[in-house]
Amino acid sequence: MIAHPTDRLLDALFERHDVRHEDNMVIAGEGWLDGRAVAVIGTTDRAFIGVETALALADHVLAVLRDHPGRPILLIVDNGGQRLSRWDELMGNNGVIAHLTTCLDFARRNGHRVVGVVHGLAVSGGFMATGMATAACHALPGAELRVMVPDAMARITRIPLDRLMALFETQPVLAPGAENFVRIGGLHGVWEGDPREGLRAALDATDPEDDPRRRLGAERGGRGRAADVAALVRAGAGA
Amino acid sequence: MRPARHSYYEATARRRLAGLLDEGSFREYCPPTMRLTSPHLPALGVPVAFDDGVAVGEGRVQGRPVLVAAQEGGFMGGAVGEVHGAKITGLLERALDVRPDGVVLLLDTGGVRLHEANAGLIAMGEIQRAVLAVRHAGVSVIAAIGGRNGCYGGMSMVARSCDRIVMSEEGRLSISGPEVIETVEGIEEFDSQDRALVWRTMGGKHRRLLGEADALVPDDIGAFRTAIAGFLDRPRPITLDALMAEQARLAARLERFAGCRDGVEVWERLGVAEPKRVPDLGIDAFNALLPSPAEAAE
Amino acid sequence: MEHLEFDIAGWAGVNPARDHVLVGVVGSGNLEVMIERAELAGRCAVAIDTSIHGFAPTWRRVVEDFLARHRLGDVRVSINDGGATPAVVGLRLDQAAAEYTGGVR
């Protein structure tokens, strides 16, 4: 029997792990690295994030907060974005997802090192709901990140597809791909080598500010204005 | 005599600011004269706006100091790009320094600006984190939704990360737009042309009944002002207990409404008499179905 | 997009009510007009970014007429145009001038 790709990833990341596969492609459990317990929470198989998914993930985050104060959390990010359905919108998926991100953010602010890794795929609201609520999100080589598939993007922006594809070559703010999200500061980096080394470093690292993404985007040349503009507004410039 | 009503739905961002804030109190940060325009749109042959579609600054609401951002729905559907998003993030972070009675976000947006998609997405994550930072500092953040574009995409998650949401019946709040759901899942799942369905699923009345919005007001800038003023300096602290209570509330919701396919079914299970009539109810009759916003806010 | 700049002789005599005004919204068939007070030795600096190519002479005529009608000088007029019709252009320019001058000639 061939192991599930997420289990193979966990094998590579941890000395040992005890992670359950639950409904809605949710996983939760623990892994041990250098003898240190790490809470593992996430989704698999390009899950669509519906209300049940988001609520189950939030429940696992709250359980760590309640039962294991200070325990680091590794969020496995693998989703196709938010689930598109009448039921999810009727129930306020945006609110349930916001609750999930608020829980992750609360953990981050209360002594839990919260690290994300994109494995497989992360799409738009699904990335915002998960990886973007961590202190540092990384990607594995080959992982895909995007806001929208190029065809749909071309249709909605009314930019011809061939022109859009040409722009992708030079515009990291526009083009899909982990490397572009790294350049704009949306990802801390890609774990190119041994993922266990990547995880170890990510768990030990800290950033000097609450939100390092604007600085990273500016330093890496992919998103040059955000940091300056936010600083100008914070200073009340021009009033 | 009733004061003249000024439609919030029809107004521009700057008109909304003029009606929300005490006369002459608005001081704009990074005003249009600074020309902080999108660095990305010219390469795509798309016109820029001098404020990149959002005005941010300080002012007073009924004499009380606030920081405020107003998205201009007429420019690219209020969509969030790099500069637009950074202005809102910077405004929120300023609240950590000056501690106003509230930060008010007048949201009118389809979510991410696809022309600078990745930057817009990350920007919304930064806004959300800044909202939560401000809340953790004990400053109230209030979202208002009642514009032509509703509040969709990543900004719908930002809205629900705030302390309070004030909506009009015309406002819509959802992560996925009706057209997107129909395009991907088919017209049987969601007919985006069925406006009544859109409002029953995403509109202000449904969101208020579901407990996703804290006040439902008429489509009038003055009514928004009154409701927002009532929520100033009334933060909802984010604690583990509060998060656990929210978890229980949401879990109970999914259980209670399991199998519902329409807002009317949800309202029926809520015990609303004559649920089919909810869309026709005037604001006062509708609000009589609920505890008052002040009570609900406790 | 086409970028146009005109340097046009201005008129003296208008005391602006405000240092700058912004009217309109950049959208399909709409535009924004910003007028700023500027020390330009009485002249008017006009900058237009428009999504419709090939109308430079028309724009120049419209703007010259506008500046003359409102007797504006020492101003920077900046326009972001999303393809507005001539009627909308005229309306927004007049709105901007009215706000800039406080409606007083």
XYZ file of C-alpha atoms in Angstrom:
642
model
C 0.000 0.000 0.000
C 1.307 3.413 -0.942
C 1.381 5.892 1.898
C -0.675 9.058 1.625
C 1.495 11.961 0.385
C 0.791 13.928 3.542
C 1.927 10.983 5.666
C 5.091 10.762 3.630
C 5.658 14.449 4.280
C 5.132 13.889 8.007
C 7.608 10.985 7.867
C 10.140 13.344 6.355
C 9.443 16.146 8.832
C 9.345 14.265 12.118
C 11.223 11.571 13.954
C 7.817 10.101 14.738
C 4.269 11.308 14.491
C 0.727 10.437 15.433
C -1.552 12.289 13.067
C -5.137 11.232 12.293
C -7.019 11.705 9.043
C -10.512 12.963 9.797
C -13.614 13.998 7.840
C -13.402 16.817 5.335
C -9.747 16.021 4.613
C -8.706 17.452 7.959
C -5.666 16.070 9.771
C -4.631 16.606 13.365
C -2.213 15.146 15.835
C 1.375 15.496 16.968
C 4.838 15.099 15.620
C 8.126 14.954 17.496
C 11.273 16.688 16.357
C 14.443 16.655 18.462
C 12.249 15.288 21.226
C 10.013 18.335 21.067
C 6.277 17.861 20.525
C 4.733 19.854 17.692
C 0.984 20.041 17.140
C 0.101 19.188 13.553
C -3.122 20.596 12.072
C -4.093 20.894 8.454
C -5.830 19.644 5.360
C -4.895 17.204 2.610
C -5.773 16.429 -0.995
C -6.442 19.979 -2.095
C -9.394 20.200 0.266
C -11.967 22.906 -0.300
C -12.387 24.941 2.858
C -16.051 24.832 3.779
C -17.679 25.696 7.081
C -17.186 22.189 8.513
C -13.514 22.170 7.498
C -12.798 25.587 8.974
C -14.661 24.804 12.176
C -12.840 21.480 12.629
C -9.473 23.176 12.110
C -10.370 25.898 14.602
C -11.427 23.267 17.112
C -8.012 21.635 16.869
C -6.256 24.972 17.321
C -8.354 25.689 20.413
C -7.580 22.234 21.807
C -3.849 22.975 21.551
C -4.368 26.363 23.203
C -6.314 24.783 26.023
C -4.387 21.568 26.581
C -0.840 22.381 25.498
C -0.029 26.034 26.167
C 3.041 27.128 24.275
C 3.265 24.057 22.059
C 4.389 24.938 18.551
C 1.848 24.386 15.788
C 2.651 23.209 12.279
C -0.143 23.973 9.857
C -0.158 21.758 6.779
C -1.654 23.847 3.971
C -3.157 21.954 1.056
C -6.376 23.397 -0.306
C -8.199 24.425 -3.445
C -9.544 27.590 -1.828
C -12.842 28.143 -0.112
C -15.640 25.721 -0.947
C -18.125 27.228 -3.384
C -21.631 26.315 -2.332
C -24.897 27.800 -1.293
C -24.733 26.003 2.068
C -21.347 27.491 2.906
C -22.445 31.006 2.029
C -25.758 30.574 3.831
C -23.846 29.625 6.992
C -21.365 32.484 6.647
C -18.195 30.707 5.557
C -16.344 34.005 5.732
C -17.194 34.243 9.409
C -16.202 30.674 10.179
C -12.917 31.088 8.312
C -12.311 34.399 10.089
C -12.812 32.536 13.367
C -10.169 30.004 12.293
C -7.665 32.726 11.451
C -8.478 34.529 14.706
C -7.708 31.312 16.611
C -4.400 30.840 14.775
C -3.552 34.499 15.329
C -4.413 34.197 19.011
C -2.097 31.199 19.318
C 0.677 33.143 17.589
C 0.252 36.043 20.003
C 0.152 33.798 23.051
C 3.400 31.928 23.035
C 2.792 29.369 20.318
C 5.204 29.313 17.405
C 2.809 28.861 14.462
C 4.471 27.731 11.253
C 2.786 26.856 7.967
C 3.919 24.778 5.052
C 2.183 24.641 1.692
C 2.076 21.090 0.466
C 0.273 20.506 -2.806
C -1.807 23.595 -3.405
C -2.983 26.807 -1.790
C -5.579 28.982 -3.476
C -6.646 32.511 -2.641
C -9.032 32.567 0.320
C -7.816 29.119 1.299
C -4.301 30.488 1.673
C -5.513 33.562 3.517
C -7.496 31.344 5.898
C -4.531 29.173 6.800
C -0.940 29.869 5.766
C -1.362 33.615 6.011
C -2.460 33.357 9.646
C 0.875 31.814 10.667
C 3.995 33.557 11.899
C 5.931 32.136 8.969
C 4.637 30.154 6.038
C 6.899 28.126 3.782
C 6.286 25.961 0.738
C 7.628 22.631 -0.339
C 9.257 22.419 -3.761
C 6.576 21.839 -6.363
C 3.787 23.297 -4.261
C 1.425 25.545 -6.186
C 0.052 28.868 -4.995
C -2.361 31.061 -6.859
C -5.215 33.485 -6.554
C -6.949 32.196 -9.667
C -6.211 30.059 -12.708
C -4.870 32.148 -15.607
C -7.878 31.491 -17.877
C -10.335 32.920 -15.380
C -7.998 35.778 -14.571
C -7.792 36.713 -18.250
C -11.565 36.579 -18.612
C -12.285 38.746 -15.592
C -9.542 41.330 -16.128
C -10.182 41.346 -19.900
C -6.456 41.030 -20.462
C -5.808 38.547 -23.308
C -4.349 35.291 -22.024
C -1.149 35.512 -24.103
C -0.516 39.035 -22.818
C -1.214 37.891 -19.262
C 1.212 34.984 -19.615
C 3.859 37.399 -20.911
C 3.260 39.682 -17.928
C 3.680 36.707 -15.598
C 7.354 36.614 -16.632
C 8.039 40.002 -15.061
C 5.276 40.621 -12.506
C 5.584 38.700 -9.230
C 2.493 40.494 -7.907
C 0.461 38.891 -10.664
C 1.898 35.501 -11.541
C 1.005 32.233 -9.804
C 3.756 30.178 -8.193
C 5.515 29.766 -4.871
C 8.576 31.680 -6.063
C 6.429 34.746 -6.740
C 4.809 34.553 -3.320
C 8.304 34.375 -1.840
C 9.341 37.493 -3.745
C 6.379 39.521 -2.510
C 6.879 38.343 1.070
C 3.765 36.177 1.197
C 5.905 33.134 1.906
C 8.982 33.101 4.086
C 10.669 30.681 1.719
C 10.752 27.296 0.044
C 12.202 24.291 1.847
C 14.498 23.260 -0.970
C 16.640 20.823 0.973
C 15.761 18.434 3.791
C 12.295 19.536 4.940
C 13.146 18.525 8.509
C 15.933 21.105 8.461
C 13.464 23.619 7.114
C 10.965 22.895 9.866
C 13.618 22.983 12.562
C 14.838 26.381 11.392
C 11.292 27.728 11.056
C 10.381 26.609 14.571
C 13.463 28.283 16.020
C 13.283 31.497 14.024
C 11.473 34.656 15.040
C 10.727 37.868 13.203
C 11.426 41.296 14.655
C 7.914 42.584 13.902
C 4.325 41.410 14.201
C 3.981 41.167 10.441
C 7.236 40.786 8.476
C 5.633 40.309 5.066
C 5.855 43.899 3.840
C 9.514 44.098 4.807
C 10.270 40.795 3.110
C 8.431 41.879 -0.033
C 10.429 45.094 -0.177
C 13.771 43.426 0.565
C 13.159 40.832 -2.114
C 12.071 43.411 -4.657
C 8.685 41.862 -5.359
C 6.415 44.284 -3.540
C 8.098 47.617 -3.227
C 5.384 50.019 -2.120
C 3.406 48.328 0.624
C 5.911 48.887 3.429
C 6.475 52.559 2.573
C 2.814 53.394 2.075
C 1.743 51.728 5.315
C 4.511 53.586 7.181
C 3.421 56.916 5.675
C -0.181 56.380 6.716
C 0.865 55.218 10.173
C 2.778 58.476 10.529
C -0.278 60.453 9.440
C 1.535 61.881 6.415
C -0.111 64.683 4.517
C -2.872 65.438 7.019
C -39.556 66.797 10.628
C -37.443 63.910 9.484
C -33.889 64.742 8.510
C -33.160 64.239 4.826
C -31.904 60.780 3.990
C -28.719 60.310 2.053
C -28.382 56.906 0.452
C -25.270 55.131 1.654
C -25.567 52.688 -1.240
C -25.449 55.406 -3.897
C -22.795 57.602 -2.277
C -19.124 57.746 -3.170
C -16.518 56.938 -0.522
C -15.840 60.614 0.073
C -19.524 61.438 0.329
C -19.897 58.688 2.926
C -17.004 60.167 4.906
C -18.566 63.602 4.752
C -21.839 62.213 6.107
C -20.293 59.959 8.724
C -17.860 62.387 10.289
C -18.524 65.630 12.124
C -18.419 68.529 9.704
C -14.917 69.658 8.856
C -13.285 67.033 11.083
C -11.797 64.788 8.390
C -8.026 64.929 7.939
C -6.909 62.647 5.157
C -3.643 60.732 5.365
C -1.713 60.359 2.120
C -4.308 62.450 0.268
C -4.756 62.327 -3.515
C -2.241 65.163 -3.934
C 0.483 62.727 -2.822
C -0.421 60.562 -5.818
C 0.174 57.199 -4.163
C -1.148 55.373 -7.184
C -0.847 51.724 -8.089
C 2.581 50.910 -9.515
C 1.099 47.879 -11.291
C -1.932 49.097 -13.242
C -0.085 51.185 -15.874
C 1.732 48.083 -17.152
C -1.678 46.539 -17.791
C -3.051 49.605 -19.549
C -5.522 50.283 -16.752
C -6.121 53.809 -15.415
C -4.988 54.588 -11.884
C -6.731 56.635 -9.187
C -4.917 59.239 -7.091
C -6.061 57.541 -3.872
C -5.878 53.977 -5.274
C -9.522 53.578 -4.423
C -9.477 54.193 -0.692
C -9.472 57.317 1.453
C -7.975 56.992 4.939
C -7.625 59.476 7.763
C -8.847 60.757 11.085
C -12.024 62.520 12.091
C -14.733 62.684 14.701
C -18.041 60.871 15.040
C -20.372 62.700 17.414
C -17.326 64.383 18.844
C -15.336 61.214 19.393
C -12.006 60.610 17.676
C -11.876 57.843 15.098
C -9.612 56.602 12.364
C -11.509 55.771 9.223
C -11.014 54.136 5.838
C -13.538 54.351 3.008
C -13.236 52.121 -0.023
C -14.399 53.643 -3.296
C -16.515 50.982 -4.927
C -16.568 52.839 -8.230
C -12.846 52.301 -8.786
C -12.168 48.703 -9.816
C -15.066 47.481 -7.704
C -13.339 48.576 -4.516
C -10.839 45.797 -5.030
C -7.724 45.631 -2.878
C -4.346 46.143 -4.492
C -0.920 46.709 -2.977
C -1.201 50.420 -2.202
C -4.916 50.322 -1.361
C -4.315 47.530 1.123
C -1.211 49.131 2.628
C -3.176 52.323 3.306
C -5.736 50.383 5.358
C -3.029 48.413 7.167
C -1.128 51.606 7.978
C -4.311 53.215 9.283
C -4.977 50.279 11.587
C -1.401 50.309 12.846
C -1.730 54.013 13.570
C -4.529 53.089 15.951
C -1.907 51.283 18.058
C -0.103 54.623 18.408
C -2.987 57.086 18.848
C -5.669 54.844 20.408
C -8.829 56.394 18.968
C -12.317 55.480 20.191
C -12.597 53.256 17.153
C -11.314 52.381 13.729
C -14.128 52.460 11.193
C -13.787 50.569 7.924
C -16.350 51.489 5.262
C -16.045 48.389 3.087
C -17.357 48.286 -0.478
C -15.361 45.643 -2.267
C -15.256 42.536 -4.385
C -12.090 41.461 -2.576
C -8.747 41.034 -4.278
C -7.775 43.212 -7.252
C -6.906 40.582 -9.827
C -4.628 42.972 -11.724
C -2.205 42.727 -8.817
C -3.618 39.529 -7.431
C -0.844 38.182 -5.214
C -0.074 41.577 -3.711
C -3.771 42.163 -3.056
C -4.189 38.803 -1.369
C -1.203 39.306 0.913
C -2.397 42.856 1.592
C -5.732 41.524 2.851
C -3.896 39.125 5.141
C -1.906 42.076 6.447
C -5.091 44.066 7.005
C -6.609 41.150 8.893
C -3.558 40.765 11.102
C -3.555 44.511 11.778
C -7.268 44.398 12.686
C -6.518 41.680 15.216
C -3.492 43.576 16.559
C -5.691 46.624 17.113
C -8.345 44.540 18.840
C -5.746 42.922 21.065
C -4.694 46.450 22.014
C -8.256 47.100 23.171
C -9.308 49.485 20.409
C -12.661 48.800 18.726
C -12.728 48.071 15.010
C -16.080 48.529 13.278
C -16.915 47.506 9.714
C -19.755 49.082 7.744
C -21.216 47.327 4.712
C -23.879 48.821 2.496
C -22.332 49.691 -0.850
C -22.876 48.583 -4.392
C -20.134 45.937 -4.301
C -21.066 44.448 -0.953
C -18.126 42.910 0.892
C -16.656 39.807 -0.696
C -13.539 37.700 -0.929
C -10.754 38.222 1.540
C -12.334 41.423 2.798
C -15.339 39.424 3.997
C -12.942 37.646 6.339
C -11.476 40.994 7.373
C -14.982 42.242 8.164
C -15.662 39.270 10.408
C -12.352 39.809 12.170
C -13.604 43.199 13.390
C -15.421 43.776 16.692
C -18.673 44.789 15.023
C -20.379 44.875 11.669
C -23.044 47.405 10.740
C -24.992 46.526 7.587
C -27.868 47.800 5.578
C -30.356 45.492 3.942
C -28.692 46.346 0.627
C -25.304 45.253 1.959
C -24.028 41.792 1.119
C -21.371 39.880 3.008
C -19.943 36.610 1.732
C -16.648 35.090 0.742
C -17.625 33.893 -2.739
C -19.581 36.015 -5.165
C -22.768 34.624 -6.723
C -21.245 34.682 -10.214
C -18.215 32.687 -9.077
C -20.363 30.003 -7.467
C -22.574 29.778 -10.538
C -19.619 29.647 -12.929
C -17.854 26.865 -11.053
C -20.708 24.856 -9.551
C -23.531 25.524 -11.976
C -26.764 27.459 -12.009
C -28.554 24.731 -10.021
C -26.236 25.448 -7.103
C -26.558 29.205 -7.355
C -28.430 31.345 -9.862
C -26.512 34.605 -9.686
C -29.251 36.431 -11.617
C -31.765 35.627 -8.888
C -31.327 38.799 -6.858
C -33.792 37.695 -4.188
C -31.762 34.515 -3.670
C -28.560 36.556 -3.395
C -30.113 38.735 -0.687
C -31.603 35.768 1.173
C -28.173 34.124 1.247
C -25.729 37.015 1.624
C -27.779 40.113 2.374
C -27.922 42.262 5.479
C -31.123 40.792 6.898
C -29.873 37.217 6.701
C -26.519 38.151 8.166
C -28.224 39.984 11.024
C -30.599 37.100 11.773
C -27.738 34.620 11.631
C -25.727 36.695 14.098
C -23.019 37.653 11.619
C -23.852 41.361 11.704
C -24.413 43.434 14.848
C -26.841 46.013 13.516
C -29.107 46.386 10.518
C -29.775 49.969 9.508
C -31.694 51.705 6.721
C -29.821 52.755 3.609
C -28.986 56.131 5.072
C -25.577 57.559 5.930
C -26.988 59.091 9.110
C -28.298 55.716 10.255
C -24.860 54.191 9.711
C -23.350 57.049 11.723
C -25.708 56.474 14.646
C -25.074 52.729 14.708
C -21.294 53.151 14.408
C -21.260 55.756 17.174
C -23.035 53.257 19.429
C -20.239 50.746 18.957
C -17.309 53.111 19.578
C -15.026 52.191 22.450
C -16.884 48.966 23.122
C -14.255 46.379 22.248
C -14.931 42.674 22.309
C -11.799 41.266 23.903
C -10.314 38.243 22.169
C -9.682 35.686 24.883
C -9.505 31.914 24.894
C -12.929 31.850 26.545
C -14.361 34.146 23.874
C -12.909 31.986 21.104
C -14.299 28.829 22.696
C -17.717 30.476 22.981
C -17.551 31.469 19.313
C -16.571 27.910 18.410
C -19.599 26.584 20.279
C -21.890 29.174 18.693
C -20.746 28.299 15.171
C -20.926 24.549 15.819
C -24.472 24.962 17.133
C -25.345 26.928 14.017
C -24.199 24.190 11.636
C -26.143 21.629 13.632
C -29.288 23.701 13.975
C -29.538 24.565 10.290
C -28.262 21.285 8.850
C -29.874 20.587 5.514
C -31.146 24.130 4.938
C -30.920 25.271 1.341
C -32.413 28.721 1.650
C -32.474 31.675 3.998
C -36.209 31.215 4.502
C -35.608 27.741 5.952
C -32.981 29.161 8.285
C -35.310 31.902 9.486
C -38.085 29.388 10.000
C -35.854 27.286 12.235
C -34.921 30.459 14.085
C -38.575 30.747 14.988
C -39.332 33.803 12.869
C -43.085 34.017 12.316
C -43.916 34.141 8.607
C -40.301 33.758 7.471
C -41.243 34.278 3.833
C -42.194 37.847 4.680
C -38.751 38.775 6.045
C -37.534 40.300 2.765
C -40.589 42.586 2.707
C -40.314 43.806 6.285
C -39.381 47.417 6.913
C -36.319 48.007 9.059
C -38.257 48.693 12.251
C -40.463 45.650 11.874
C -37.402 43.569 11.038
C -35.427 44.793 14.028
C -38.417 44.055 16.243
C -37.723 40.378 15.491
C -34.420 40.695 17.304
C -32.943 41.898 20.520
C -31.913 45.530 20.004
C -28.397 46.099 18.695
C -27.435 47.467 22.099
C -28.668 44.327 23.883
C -27.169 42.015 21.289
C -23.845 43.768 21.673
C -23.631 42.893 25.362
C -3.127 54.381 -21.794
C -2.124 57.725 -23.230
C -0.433 60.429 -21.188
C -1.001 64.057 -22.208
C 0.494 67.225 -20.760
C -0.468 70.782 -21.619
C 0.990 74.036 -20.384
C -1.710 76.644 -20.851
C -1.811 80.363 -20.132
C -4.024 81.092 -17.140
C -6.212 83.861 -15.828
C -5.717 85.940 -12.732
C -8.353 86.867 -10.240
C -9.755 83.665 -8.719
C -9.142 83.127 -5.035
C -9.472 79.414 -4.432
C -11.677 78.266 -1.578
C -9.454 75.239 -1.020
C -5.904 74.176 -1.789
C -7.058 71.168 -3.731
C -10.218 69.385 -4.778
C -10.927 65.944 -6.171
C -14.168 65.064 -7.908
C -15.357 62.006 -9.769
C -14.272 58.396 -9.644
C -12.112 56.514 -12.114
C -14.411 53.941 -13.611
C -15.728 52.838 -16.937
C -17.141 55.954 -18.608
C -16.101 58.120 -15.692
C -13.074 60.084 -14.596
C -11.539 61.912 -11.669
C -10.415 65.510 -11.808
C -8.039 67.030 -9.289
C -7.319 70.745 -9.160
C -4.436 71.903 -6.994
C -3.232 75.386 -6.285
C 0.325 75.790 -7.606
C 2.763 78.655 -8.053
C 3.080 78.583 -11.836
C 3.474 82.271 -12.639
C -0.179 82.386 -13.516
C -0.095 79.427 -15.875
C -1.978 76.122 -15.767
C -0.292 72.716 -15.875
C -2.612 70.011 -17.137
C -1.846 66.278 -17.010
C -4.246 63.702 -18.388
C -4.026 59.925 -18.334
C -6.700 58.450 -20.516
C -7.610 54.940 -21.564
C -8.764 56.229 -24.986
C -5.988 57.025 -27.444
C -5.880 59.718 -30.107
C -7.849 62.600 -28.647
C -5.066 65.010 -27.675
C -6.393 67.964 -29.722
C -9.902 67.445 -28.336
C -8.639 67.318 -24.763
C -6.614 70.465 -25.289
C -9.633 72.305 -26.649
C -11.870 71.119 -23.805
C -9.370 72.084 -21.135
C -8.577 75.477 -22.642
C -12.269 76.274 -22.812
C -12.741 75.080 -19.230
C -9.880 77.169 -17.847
C -11.139 80.221 -19.692
C -14.720 79.804 -18.531
C -13.685 79.532 -14.897
C -10.787 82.023 -15.265
C -8.367 79.696 -13.512
C -4.662 80.349 -13.120
C -1.831 79.023 -10.965
C -3.405 75.586 -10.942
C -2.386 72.035 -11.648
C -5.237 70.099 -13.245
C -4.811 66.329 -13.187
C -7.185 63.888 -14.779
C -7.437 60.092 -14.666
C -9.888 59.102 -17.354
C -11.586 55.746 -17.684
C -13.105 56.646 -21.043
C -15.658 59.281 -20.052
C -18.000 60.818 -22.596
C -17.548 64.530 -23.405
C -20.661 65.321 -21.367
C -19.263 63.601 -18.274
C -15.880 65.261 -18.762
C -17.539 68.674 -18.894
C -19.673 67.936 -15.836
C -16.732 66.780 -13.701
C -14.538 69.698 -14.731
C -17.271 72.163 -13.803
C -17.880 70.379 -10.484
C -14.174 70.546 -9.719
C -13.991 74.250 -10.575
C -17.067 75.024 -8.484
C -15.562 73.273 -5.462
C -12.159 74.841 -6.010
C -13.490 78.372 -6.239
C -16.207 77.869 -3.657
C -18.739 78.566 -6.380
C -17.750 82.228 -6.463
C -16.389 83.850 -9.576
